[in-house]
mmCIF file of C-alpha atoms and ligand atoms in Angstrom:
data_model
loop_
_atom_site.group_PDB
_atom_site.id
_atom_site.type_symbol
_atom_site.label_atom_id
_atom_site.label_comp_id
_atom_site.label_asym_id
_atom_site.label_seq_id
_atom_site.Cartn_x
_atom_site.Cartn_y
_atom_site.Cartn_z
ATOM 1 C CA MET A 9 0.491 0.131 -0.043
ATOM 2 C CA LYS A 10 0.753 3.444 -0.817
ATOM 3 C CA LEU A 11 -0.126 6.089 1.568
ATOM 4 C CA ALA A 12 -0.503 9.328 0.447
ATOM 5 C CA GLN A 13 1.803 12.087 1.115
ATOM 6 C CA ARG A 14 -0.321 14.461 3.620
ATOM 7 C CA MET A 15 -1.247 11.427 6.188
ATOM 8 C CA GLN A 16 2.482 12.055 7.218
ATOM 9 C CA HIS A 17 1.072 15.392 8.120
ATOM 10 C CA LEU A 18 -1.969 14.124 10.284
ATOM 11 C CA GLY A 19 -1.143 15.158 14.148
ATOM 12 C CA THR A 20 -3.232 13.357 16.961
ATOM 13 C CA GLU A 21 -4.712 14.798 20.250
ATOM 14 C CA THR A 22 -2.386 12.829 23.048
ATOM 15 C CA ALA A 23 -5.643 13.653 25.462
ATOM 16 C CA PHE A 24 -7.181 10.364 24.082
ATOM 17 C CA GLU A 25 -4.294 8.027 24.398
ATOM 18 C CA VAL A 26 -3.382 8.733 27.616
ATOM 19 C CA LEU A 27 -6.863 7.394 28.294
ATOM 20 C CA ALA A 28 -6.054 4.535 26.698
ATOM 21 C CA ARG A 29 -3.104 4.220 28.399
ATOM 22 C CA ALA A 30 -4.912 4.872 32.191
ATOM 23 C CA ASN A 31 -7.933 3.282 31.734
ATOM 24 C CA GLN A 32 -5.176 -0.179 30.553
ATOM 25 C CA LEU A 33 -3.654 0.478 33.397
ATOM 26 C CA ALA A 34 -6.651 0.322 35.421
ATOM 27 C CA ALA A 35 -7.959 -2.317 34.125
ATOM 28 C CA GLU A 36 -4.943 -4.253 34.960
ATOM 29 C CA GLY A 37 -5.671 -3.089 38.689
ATOM 30 C CA ARG A 38 -4.052 0.220 39.513
ATOM 31 C CA ASP A 39 -5.597 2.836 41.641
ATOM 32 C CA ILE A 40 -5.810 5.860 38.357
ATOM 33 C CA ILE A 41 -6.968 9.378 38.753
ATOM 34 C CA ASN A 42 -7.557 10.859 35.620
ATOM 35 C CA LEU A 43 -6.636 14.333 35.335
ATOM 36 C CA GLY A 44 -6.173 14.162 31.445
ATOM 37 C CA ILE A 45 -9.286 13.865 29.938
ATOM 38 C CA GLY A 46 -10.928 16.851 29.016
ATOM 39 C CA GLN A 47 -14.451 16.466 29.269
ATOM 40 C CA PRO A 48 -17.574 17.042 32.242
ATOM 41 C CA ASP A 49 -17.691 14.336 34.743
ATOM 42 C CA PHE A 50 -20.763 14.826 34.960
ATOM 43 C CA GLN A 51 -23.443 13.303 33.228
ATOM 44 C CA THR A 52 -25.899 15.342 30.756
ATOM 45 C CA PRO A 53 -29.223 16.532 32.742
ATOM 46 C CA GLY A 54 -32.019 14.552 32.740
ATOM 47 C CA ASN A 55 -34.216 16.827 30.412
ATOM 48 C CA ILE A 56 -31.791 16.787 27.697
ATOM 49 C CA VAL A 57 -31.683 12.929 27.661
ATOM 50 C CA GLU A 58 -35.027 12.881 27.845
ATOM 51 C CA ALA A 59 -35.770 15.350 24.975
ATOM 52 C CA GLY A 60 -33.434 12.914 22.831
ATOM 53 C CA ARG A 61 -35.349 9.556 23.850
ATOM 54 C CA ARG A 62 -38.774 11.157 23.099
ATOM 55 C CA ALA A 63 -36.930 12.025 19.961
ATOM 56 C CA LEU A 64 -36.296 8.528 18.818
ATOM 57 C CA ALA A 65 -39.498 7.480 20.317
ATOM 58 C CA GLN A 66 -41.260 9.657 17.680
ATOM 59 C CA GLY A 67 -39.287 8.483 15.352
ATOM 60 C CA HIS A 68 -36.016 11.059 14.346
ATOM 61 C CA HIS A 69 -34.943 8.568 12.632
ATOM 62 C CA GLY A 70 -33.917 9.406 9.322
ATOM 63 C CA TYR A 71 -30.960 11.680 7.753
ATOM 64 C CA THR A 72 -31.767 15.933 8.092
ATOM 65 C CA PRO A 73 -30.687 18.929 6.364
ATOM 66 C CA ALA A 74 -26.764 18.773 6.527
ATOM 67 C CA ASN A 75 -26.502 21.744 8.524
ATOM 68 C CA GLY A 76 -29.054 20.909 10.820
ATOM 69 C CA ILE A 77 -32.895 20.493 11.266
ATOM 70 C CA PRO A 78 -34.270 24.047 11.154
ATOM 71 C CA GLU A 79 -35.504 23.868 14.737
ATOM 72 C CA LEU A 80 -31.514 23.442 16.083
ATOM 73 C CA ARG A 81 -30.705 26.235 13.865
ATOM 74 C CA ALA A 82 -33.326 28.863 15.021
ATOM 75 C CA ALA A 83 -32.455 27.648 18.765
ATOM 76 C CA VAL A 84 -28.756 28.297 18.129
ATOM 77 C CA ALA A 85 -29.772 32.167 17.009
ATOM 78 C CA ALA A 86 -31.844 32.721 19.876
ATOM 79 C CA ASP A 87 -28.756 31.343 22.204
ATOM 80 C CA ILE A 88 -26.540 33.341 20.664
ATOM 81 C CA GLU A 89 -28.713 35.928 20.903
ATOM 82 C CA LYS A 90 -29.251 35.675 24.573
ATOM 83 C CA TYR A 91 -25.326 34.860 25.557
ATOM 84 C CA ARG A 92 -23.367 37.384 23.037
ATOM 85 C CA GLY A 93 -25.927 39.886 22.091
ATOM 86 C CA VAL A 94 -25.677 39.430 18.406
ATOM 87 C CA GLY A 95 -28.086 39.032 16.236
ATOM 88 C CA VAL A 96 -27.488 35.711 14.023
ATOM 89 C CA ASP A 97 -29.111 34.372 10.455
ATOM 90 C CA PRO A 98 -30.405 30.922 11.687
ATOM 91 C CA ASP A 99 -29.361 30.021 7.712
ATOM 92 C CA GLN A 100 -25.370 30.949 8.964
ATOM 93 C CA VAL A 101 -25.485 28.250 11.462
ATOM 94 C CA VAL A 102 -24.730 24.836 10.750
ATOM 95 C CA ILE A 103 -25.089 21.802 12.490
ATOM 96 C CA GLN A 104 -21.577 19.521 13.746
ATOM 97 C CA PRO A 105 -21.263 16.573 14.906
ATOM 98 C CA GLY A 106 -18.920 17.981 17.607
ATOM 99 C CA GLY A 107 -16.931 21.026 17.478
ATOM 100 C CA LYS A 108 -13.771 19.475 15.640
ATOM 101 C CA PRO A 109 -14.900 19.280 12.418
ATOM 102 C CA THR A 110 -15.941 23.340 12.149
ATOM 103 C CA MET A 111 -11.832 23.511 13.406
ATOM 104 C CA PHE A 112 -11.352 20.815 10.387
ATOM 105 C CA TYR A 113 -13.009 22.401 7.728
ATOM 106 C CA ALA A 114 -12.215 25.416 8.075
ATOM 107 C CA CYS A 115 -8.284 24.850 7.381
ATOM 108 C CA LEU A 116 -9.458 22.792 4.086
ATOM 109 C CA MET A 117 -11.147 25.864 3.039
ATOM 110 C CA PHE A 118 -8.025 28.152 3.696
ATOM 111 C CA GLY A 119 -5.787 25.878 3.949
ATOM 112 C CA GLU A 120 -3.022 24.551 0.674
ATOM 113 C CA ALA A 121 0.452 25.332 0.096
ATOM 114 C CA GLY A 122 2.045 28.680 0.282
ATOM 115 C CA ALA A 123 -1.289 30.400 2.672
ATOM 116 C CA GLU A 124 -0.207 30.478 6.200
ATOM 117 C CA ILE A 125 -2.951 30.130 9.337
ATOM 118 C CA MET A 126 -1.709 31.603 12.159
ATOM 119 C CA TYR A 127 -2.656 28.987 15.966
ATOM 120 C CA PRO A 128 -2.184 29.297 19.295
ATOM 121 C CA ASN A 129 0.814 27.433 21.002
ATOM 122 C CA PRO A 130 0.045 25.913 23.444
ATOM 123 C CA GLY A 131 -3.061 25.674 22.128
ATOM 124 C CA PHE A 132 -5.326 22.731 21.312
ATOM 125 C CA PRO A 133 -3.476 19.899 19.193
ATOM 126 C CA ILE A 134 -5.782 19.806 16.291
ATOM 127 C CA TYR A 135 -5.212 23.686 15.441
ATOM 128 C CA GLU A 136 -2.280 22.738 13.411
ATOM 129 C CA SER A 137 -2.990 18.910 12.603
ATOM 130 C CA ALA A 138 -5.384 20.649 10.658
ATOM 131 C CA ILE A 139 -3.723 23.020 9.375
ATOM 132 C CA ARG A 140 -0.609 20.370 8.333
ATOM 133 C CA PHE A 141 -2.932 18.563 6.610
ATOM 134 C CA ALA A 142 -4.712 21.389 4.920
ATOM 135 C CA GLY A 143 -0.646 21.303 3.357
ATOM 136 C CA ALA A 144 -0.830 25.113 4.959
ATOM 137 C CA THR A 145 2.208 26.237 6.885
ATOM 138 C CA PRO A 146 1.300 26.320 11.023
ATOM 139 C CA VAL A 147 2.312 29.765 12.603
ATOM 140 C CA PRO A 148 2.434 29.592 16.086
ATOM 141 C CA ILE A 149 0.527 32.156 18.167
ATOM 142 C CA ALA A 150 2.979 31.820 21.493
ATOM 143 C CA LEU A 151 1.282 32.339 24.693
ATOM 144 C CA HIS A 152 2.925 33.408 27.568
ATOM 145 C CA GLU A 153 2.090 32.714 31.888
ATOM 146 C CA GLU A 154 3.311 36.221 32.831
ATOM 147 C CA THR A 155 -0.233 37.607 31.080
ATOM 148 C CA GLY A 156 -2.138 34.473 32.214
ATOM 149 C CA PHE A 157 -2.255 33.140 28.437
ATOM 150 C CA SER A 158 -4.257 35.521 26.267
ATOM 151 C CA PHE A 159 -1.693 36.794 23.263
ATOM 152 C CA SER A 160 -0.528 39.817 22.285
ATOM 153 C CA ALA A 161 -2.785 41.345 19.909
ATOM 154 C CA ASP A 162 0.571 42.582 18.546
ATOM 155 C CA GLU A 163 2.930 40.109 18.547
ATOM 156 C CA VAL A 164 0.228 38.688 16.280
ATOM 157 C CA LEU A 165 -0.193 41.331 14.473
ATOM 158 C CA ALA A 166 3.124 41.416 13.801
ATOM 159 C CA LYS A 167 3.141 38.035 12.121
ATOM 160 C CA VAL A 168 0.381 38.217 9.513
ATOM 161 C CA ASN A 169 1.280 38.746 6.180
ATOM 162 C CA GLU A 170 -0.039 38.467 2.307
ATOM 163 C CA ARG A 171 0.109 34.748 3.304
ATOM 164 C CA THR A 172 -2.256 34.722 5.918
ATOM 165 C CA ARG A 173 -5.570 33.197 4.972
ATOM 166 C CA LEU A 174 -6.865 32.379 8.552
ATOM 167 C CA LEU A 175 -5.729 33.477 12.236
ATOM 168 C CA ILE A 176 -7.802 31.164 15.360
ATOM 169 C CA ILE A 177 -8.118 32.291 18.317
ATOM 170 C CA ASN A 178 -9.623 30.128 21.570
ATOM 171 C CA SER A 179 -10.931 31.965 24.126
ATOM 172 C CA PRO A 180 -10.873 30.517 27.349
ATOM 173 C CA ALA A 181 -8.211 28.159 26.007
ATOM 174 C CA ASN A 182 -7.305 24.756 26.010
ATOM 175 C CA PRO A 183 -4.665 23.869 27.659
ATOM 176 C CA THR A 184 -4.184 26.460 29.416
ATOM 177 C CA GLY A 185 -8.025 28.239 30.831
ATOM 178 C CA GLY A 186 -6.710 31.377 30.027
ATOM 179 C CA VAL A 187 -9.132 34.471 29.028
ATOM 180 C CA VAL A 188 -8.108 37.204 25.831
ATOM 181 C CA GLN A 189 -8.467 40.140 27.521
ATOM 182 C CA GLN A 190 -11.716 42.585 26.166
ATOM 183 C CA ALA A 191 -8.262 45.454 24.669
ATOM 184 C CA GLU A 192 -6.155 42.532 23.288
ATOM 185 C CA LEU A 193 -9.902 41.775 21.330
ATOM 186 C CA ASP A 194 -10.717 45.411 20.405
ATOM 187 C CA LYS A 195 -7.024 46.077 19.328
ATOM 188 C CA LEU A 196 -6.297 42.628 17.575
ATOM 189 C CA VAL A 197 -9.828 43.474 15.266
ATOM 190 C CA ALA A 198 -8.497 47.596 15.053
ATOM 191 C CA GLY A 199 -5.055 45.752 13.972
ATOM 192 C CA LEU A 200 -7.127 43.183 11.855
ATOM 193 C CA GLU A 201 -8.608 46.513 9.258
ATOM 194 C CA GLN A 202 -5.768 46.572 7.277
ATOM 195 C CA TRP A 203 -6.226 42.627 6.425
ATOM 196 C CA PRO A 204 -9.328 42.284 4.944
ATOM 197 C CA GLU A 205 -8.702 39.002 3.600
ATOM 198 C CA VAL A 206 -7.937 36.902 6.971
ATOM 199 C CA ALA A 207 -10.403 35.454 8.445
ATOM 200 C CA ILE A 208 -10.574 34.598 11.918
ATOM 201 C CA LEU A 209 -12.101 30.940 13.672
ATOM 202 C CA SER A 210 -12.782 31.721 17.042
ATOM 203 C CA ASP A 211 -13.196 28.423 19.143
ATOM 204 C CA GLU A 212 -15.690 29.817 21.931
ATOM 205 C CA ILE A 213 -16.557 26.295 23.129
ATOM 206 C CA TYR A 214 -15.751 26.996 26.486
ATOM 207 C CA SER A 215 -17.453 30.423 26.767
ATOM 208 C CA ARG A 216 -19.819 29.740 29.122
ATOM 209 C CA ILE A 217 -17.255 28.177 31.693
ATOM 210 C CA VAL A 218 -15.600 31.215 32.888
ATOM 211 C CA TYR A 219 -15.104 32.609 36.520
ATOM 212 C CA ASP A 220 -14.963 35.808 38.542
ATOM 213 C CA ASN A 221 -18.246 36.696 37.006
ATOM 214 C CA GLN A 222 -16.351 38.083 34.077
ATOM 215 C CA PRO A 223 -18.877 38.052 31.014
ATOM 216 C CA HIS A 224 -17.457 36.114 28.265
ATOM 217 C CA ILE A 225 -16.546 38.663 25.674
ATOM 218 C CA SER A 226 -17.565 37.230 21.623
ATOM 219 C CA LEU A 227 -15.339 37.835 18.675
ATOM 220 C CA LEU A 228 -18.574 38.018 16.768
ATOM 221 C CA SER A 229 -19.686 40.678 18.951
ATOM 222 C CA TYR A 230 -17.146 42.432 16.861
ATOM 223 C CA PRO A 231 -19.219 44.610 13.697
ATOM 224 C CA ALA A 232 -15.738 44.719 11.217
ATOM 225 C CA ILE A 233 -15.161 41.776 11.140
ATOM 226 C CA ARG A 234 -18.372 39.216 11.188
ATOM 227 C CA ASP A 235 -18.274 39.106 7.330
ATOM 228 C CA ARG A 236 -15.605 36.999 7.645
ATOM 229 C CA LEU A 237 -16.159 35.697 11.370
ATOM 230 C CA ILE A 238 -16.566 31.886 11.962
ATOM 231 C CA LEU A 239 -18.137 30.695 15.205
ATOM 232 C CA LEU A 240 -17.499 27.411 16.594
ATOM 233 C CA ASP A 241 -19.617 26.934 19.817
ATOM 234 C CA GLY A 242 -21.227 23.606 20.869
ATOM 235 C CA TRP A 243 -22.026 21.387 23.380
ATOM 236 C CA SER A 244 -20.322 19.071 24.753
ATOM 237 C CA LYS A 245 -18.041 20.737 26.895
ATOM 238 C CA THR A 246 -21.254 23.156 28.509
ATOM 239 C CA TYR A 247 -23.763 20.583 28.889
ATOM 240 C CA ALA A 248 -21.592 17.809 29.347
ATOM 241 C CA MET A 249 -22.308 16.095 26.070
ATOM 242 C CA THR A 250 -18.705 15.380 24.804
ATOM 243 C CA GLY A 251 -20.178 11.738 23.813
ATOM 244 C CA TRP A 252 -23.035 13.069 21.680
ATOM 245 C CA ARG A 253 -21.239 14.824 19.319
ATOM 246 C CA LEU A 254 -22.801 17.598 18.631
ATOM 247 C CA GLY A 255 -21.772 21.032 18.290
ATOM 248 C CA TYR A 256 -22.222 24.515 15.726
ATOM 249 C CA ALA A 257 -20.687 27.351 13.684
ATOM 250 C CA VAL A 258 -21.851 30.428 12.584
ATOM 251 C CA TRP A 259 -20.016 31.067 9.147
ATOM 252 C CA PRO A 260 -19.779 33.894 6.639
ATOM 253 C CA GLN A 261 -22.866 33.964 4.643
ATOM 254 C CA ALA A 262 -20.244 33.736 1.465
ATOM 255 C CA CYS A 263 -19.217 30.262 2.750
ATOM 256 C CA VAL A 264 -22.442 28.857 4.097
ATOM 257 C CA GLU A 265 -22.658 27.195 0.932
ATOM 258 C CA GLN A 266 -19.276 25.575 0.901
ATOM 259 C CA VAL A 267 -19.106 24.376 4.239
ATOM 260 C CA THR A 268 -22.925 22.367 4.565
ATOM 261 C CA ARG A 269 -21.140 20.183 0.301
ATOM 262 C CA LEU A 270 -18.316 19.385 2.914
ATOM 263 C CA CYS A 271 -21.159 18.046 6.055
ATOM 264 C CA VAL A 272 -22.743 16.495 3.215
ATOM 265 C CA ASN A 273 -19.362 14.887 1.349
ATOM 266 C CA ASP A 274 -17.765 14.415 5.260
ATOM 267 C CA HIS A 275 -20.857 13.170 6.959
ATOM 268 C CA SER A 276 -24.193 14.056 5.435
ATOM 269 C CA CYS A 277 -25.502 15.077 8.674
ATOM 270 C CA VAL A 278 -25.707 15.390 12.645
ATOM 271 C CA ASN A 279 -27.694 12.068 14.006
ATOM 272 C CA ALA A 280 -30.803 12.896 14.694
ATOM 273 C CA ALA A 281 -32.622 12.683 18.462
ATOM 274 C CA THR A 282 -29.090 13.959 19.130
ATOM 275 C CA GLN A 283 -30.026 18.021 17.554
ATOM 276 C CA TRP A 284 -33.793 17.511 19.397
ATOM 277 C CA ALA A 285 -31.922 17.425 22.306
ATOM 278 C CA GLY A 286 -29.651 19.943 21.765
ATOM 279 C CA ILE A 287 -33.050 22.344 21.770
ATOM 280 C CA GLU A 288 -33.724 21.417 24.948
ATOM 281 C CA ALA A 289 -30.308 21.794 25.763
ATOM 282 C CA LEU A 290 -30.222 25.389 24.746
ATOM 283 C CA GLU A 291 -33.850 26.030 25.283
ATOM 284 C CA GLY A 292 -34.957 24.780 28.475
ATOM 285 C CA PRO A 293 -33.775 25.197 32.152
ATOM 286 C CA GLN A 294 -30.045 26.259 33.225
ATOM 287 C CA ASP A 295 -29.042 24.988 36.664
ATOM 288 C CA ASP A 296 -26.966 22.302 36.065
ATOM 289 C CA VAL A 297 -25.089 24.519 33.515
ATOM 290 C CA ASP A 298 -25.068 27.023 36.630
ATOM 291 C CA ARG A 299 -24.262 23.661 38.982
ATOM 292 C CA MET A 300 -21.313 22.370 37.093
ATOM 293 C CA VAL A 301 -19.723 25.742 35.929
ATOM 294 C CA ALA A 302 -19.893 26.285 39.925
ATOM 295 C CA ALA A 303 -18.233 23.394 40.909
ATOM 296 C CA PHE A 304 -15.919 23.425 38.448
ATOM 297 C CA ASP A 305 -14.573 27.359 40.102
ATOM 298 C CA GLU A 306 -14.544 25.410 43.894
ATOM 299 C CA ARG A 307 -11.913 22.401 42.123
ATOM 300 C CA ARG A 308 -9.589 25.385 40.492
ATOM 301 C CA GLU A 309 -9.490 27.032 43.721
ATOM 302 C CA VAL A 310 -8.234 23.900 45.148
ATOM 303 C CA ILE A 311 -6.543 22.482 42.186
ATOM 304 C CA VAL A 312 -4.585 25.779 41.795
ATOM 305 C CA ASP A 313 -3.591 26.488 45.353
ATOM 306 C CA GLY A 314 -2.330 22.287 45.768
ATOM 307 C CA LEU A 315 -0.263 22.590 42.732
ATOM 308 C CA ASN A 316 1.241 25.691 44.542
ATOM 309 C CA ALA A 317 2.366 24.232 47.308
ATOM 310 C CA ILE A 318 3.855 22.240 45.374
ATOM 311 C CA PRO A 319 7.533 22.475 44.967
ATOM 312 C CA GLY A 320 8.816 23.341 41.680
ATOM 313 C CA PHE A 321 5.268 24.096 40.700
ATOM 314 C CA ARG A 322 4.159 27.429 39.685
ATOM 315 C CA CYS A 323 0.535 27.784 38.590
ATOM 316 C CA VAL A 324 -1.281 30.614 37.612
ATOM 317 C CA ARG A 325 -5.335 31.289 37.792
ATOM 318 C CA PRO A 326 -7.265 30.004 34.663
ATOM 319 C CA GLY A 327 -10.123 32.335 34.001
ATOM 320 C CA GLY A 328 -12.090 30.086 31.883
ATOM 321 C CA ALA A 329 -12.382 26.269 31.403
ATOM 322 C CA PHE A 330 -11.066 23.476 33.648
ATOM 323 C CA TYR A 331 -7.824 22.967 33.267
ATOM 324 C CA ALA A 332 -5.022 24.430 35.589
ATOM 325 C CA PHE A 333 -1.482 24.802 33.228
ATOM 326 C CA PRO A 334 1.486 24.817 36.258
ATOM 327 C CA ASN A 335 4.665 25.618 34.785
ATOM 328 C CA ILE A 336 7.228 22.376 36.304
ATOM 329 C CA GLU A 337 10.207 24.090 35.356
ATOM 330 C CA GLY A 338 11.691 24.170 38.664
ATOM 331 C CA THR A 339 10.878 20.437 39.252
ATOM 332 C CA GLY A 340 14.152 19.302 36.484
ATOM 333 C CA TYR A 341 11.455 17.293 34.542
ATOM 334 C CA SER A 342 10.980 17.939 30.912
ATOM 335 C CA ALA A 343 6.752 17.909 30.897
ATOM 336 C CA GLN A 344 6.547 14.166 29.267
ATOM 337 C CA VAL A 345 9.027 12.905 31.344
ATOM 338 C CA LEU A 346 7.491 14.226 34.459
ATOM 339 C CA GLN A 347 4.152 13.572 32.668
ATOM 340 C CA GLU A 348 5.031 9.638 32.820
ATOM 341 C CA LYS A 349 5.894 9.495 35.928
ATOM 342 C CA LEU A 350 3.306 10.668 37.213
ATOM 343 C CA LEU A 351 0.827 7.668 35.933
ATOM 344 C CA ASN A 352 3.361 5.543 35.915
ATOM 345 C CA ASP A 353 4.550 5.909 39.065
ATOM 346 C CA ALA A 354 1.672 8.136 40.970
ATOM 347 C CA GLY A 355 -0.917 6.252 39.201
ATOM 348 C CA VAL A 356 -1.750 10.361 37.761
ATOM 349 C CA ALA A 357 -2.589 11.079 34.796
ATOM 350 C CA VAL A 358 -2.054 14.470 33.338
ATOM 351 C CA ILE A 359 -0.431 15.489 29.932
ATOM 352 C CA ALA A 360 2.481 16.818 29.157
ATOM 353 C CA GLY A 361 2.456 20.456 27.921
ATOM 354 C CA THR A 362 4.685 19.882 24.373
ATOM 355 C CA SER A 363 1.026 17.482 23.674
ATOM 356 C CA PHE A 364 -0.666 21.354 22.836
ATOM 357 C CA GLY A 365 3.129 22.478 20.679
ATOM 358 C CA ALA A 366 6.276 23.551 21.510
ATOM 359 C CA TYR A 367 5.153 25.977 23.507
ATOM 360 C CA GLY A 368 4.612 23.838 25.685
ATOM 361 C CA GLU A 369 7.413 22.617 27.280
ATOM 362 C CA GLY A 370 8.255 23.218 30.460
ATOM 363 C CA TYR A 371 4.306 22.718 31.470
ATOM 364 C CA LEU A 372 1.951 20.190 32.054
ATOM 365 C CA ARG A 373 -2.332 20.642 32.118
ATOM 366 C CA PHE A 374 -4.485 18.791 34.451
ATOM 367 C CA SER A 375 -8.089 19.118 33.532
ATOM 368 C CA TYR A 376 -9.918 19.826 36.861
ATOM 369 C CA ALA A 377 -12.880 17.413 35.305
ATOM 370 C CA ASN A 378 -12.947 15.978 38.576
ATOM 371 C CA SER A 379 -13.816 15.464 42.212
ATOM 372 C CA VAL A 380 -12.806 17.502 44.679
ATOM 373 C CA GLU A 381 -12.064 14.584 46.399
ATOM 374 C CA ASN A 382 -10.019 13.140 43.237
ATOM 375 C CA ILE A 383 -8.421 16.755 42.701
ATOM 376 C CA ARG A 384 -7.113 16.462 46.714
ATOM 377 C CA SER A 385 -5.843 12.722 46.254
ATOM 378 C CA ALA A 386 -4.017 13.714 43.074
ATOM 379 C CA LEU A 387 -2.480 16.794 44.636
ATOM 380 C CA ALA A 388 -1.160 14.674 47.487
ATOM 381 C CA ARG A 389 0.637 11.500 44.953
ATOM 382 C CA VAL A 390 1.665 14.802 43.048
ATOM 383 C CA GLY A 391 3.742 16.152 45.759
ATOM 384 C CA GLU A 392 4.418 12.422 47.259
ATOM 385 C CA LEU A 393 6.671 11.951 44.053
ATOM 386 C CA LEU A 394 8.228 14.494 43.620
ATOM 387 C CA ALA A 395 9.200 14.627 47.471
ATOM 388 C CA SER A 396 10.764 11.159 47.365
HETATM 389 N N1 PLP B 411 -11.865 22.831 20.897
HETATM 390 C C1 PLP B 411 -11.137 22.987 21.996
HETATM 391 C C2 PLP B 411 -10.706 24.249 22.472
HETATM 392 C C3 PLP B 411 -11.452 21.881 22.537
HETATM 393 O O1 PLP B 411 -10.937 22.031 23.898
HETATM 394 C C4 PLP B 411 -12.308 20.791 22.837
HETATM 395 C C5 PLP B 411 -12.296 19.819 22.741
HETATM 396 O O2 PLP B 411 -11.581 19.731 23.475
HETATM 397 C C6 PLP B 411 -13.090 21.003 20.547
HETATM 398 C C7 PLP B 411 -13.134 21.927 19.998
HETATM 399 C C8 PLP B 411 -13.370 20.037 20.377
HETATM 400 O O3 PLP B 411 -14.990 20.317 21.384
HETATM 401 P P1 PLP B 411 -16.006 18.641 20.644
HETATM 402 O O4 PLP B 411 -15.790 17.253 21.536
HETATM 403 O O5 PLP B 411 -17.550 19.139 20.576
HETATM 404 O O6 PLP B 411 -15.248 18.386 19.060
#
């Protein structure tokens, strides 16, 4: 067999490999605390599960429109109006099996040999993978601990050039929990006026998981870039629905037909019952979301304080998502070596910062989507391992 050249450029998401390894060790009888995978440890709220069950019972078994059922697209538009205060045409909403396909499609749509795509580093690993797969050149936007893993608009703008086709922004961010401040977004948008052909993908999958009463600032609320902005969000994190596979994007009008074709070519449509469950998620009571976010907030305090108490660790307080990204340089270990040691010797699954790009060296990602009890035990184990 002779595989296509492009297959050499496909990266991966290490969290899935660590999850498999952690599960394997657990199956062998090891006591493993998993702070590796980025998914809420809660069940999907009952009213949403019931809506999915009802949809199946009512016969929603067939294909749906490739871009999603109109009822769900309308519900997404209403939700965006409610939480972002921005009016959106439901025809620009495209329903996807999760958040991921949107980043893949955006890279396929704008990436090709000679094109540059800018992406956060450390950042969600699929950005770099999809950029390379599309044949484009990935240009990292370095995120710095000193600024709470926000970004510097000046640094971003200094790298934009005539080859730049797409700029990927993610706030609140994986793996750092960093939140970009409004002043930086204002500056970025103002600077991008000089580059009207650069498209922007704003990955806002953690838009509802923000702390300290900070509002989520959406790039969708900037009229100057509306005609070239792709907004990515979804149900996975907000409603603990990672396994349902449901996400959405708002695309510029000019791209809607093309992205719908990508859907037709790729997966035809999202599971019909899942889409009806998605409507209930958006339109039903939001108390469970509030409860989950409050629980994450409590765990954030525990994990950040706990990590800072471990000699060799230094951890900034994340403003959103459910990840802590401590600096581990003081331990003398590289990120990969410490990841391995923690899993094998302490039974704690975490992810090396380098799994999120070269700028992640010297850091580990701890997902605190786990109980306070497990987080405390994991912290104790990390402390003991490093002290020994
Ligand atoms: N974007 C970011 C930043 C993420 O962290 C994730 C999942 O971890 C996704 C998108 C993908 O979400 P989904 O599971 O809905 O595809």
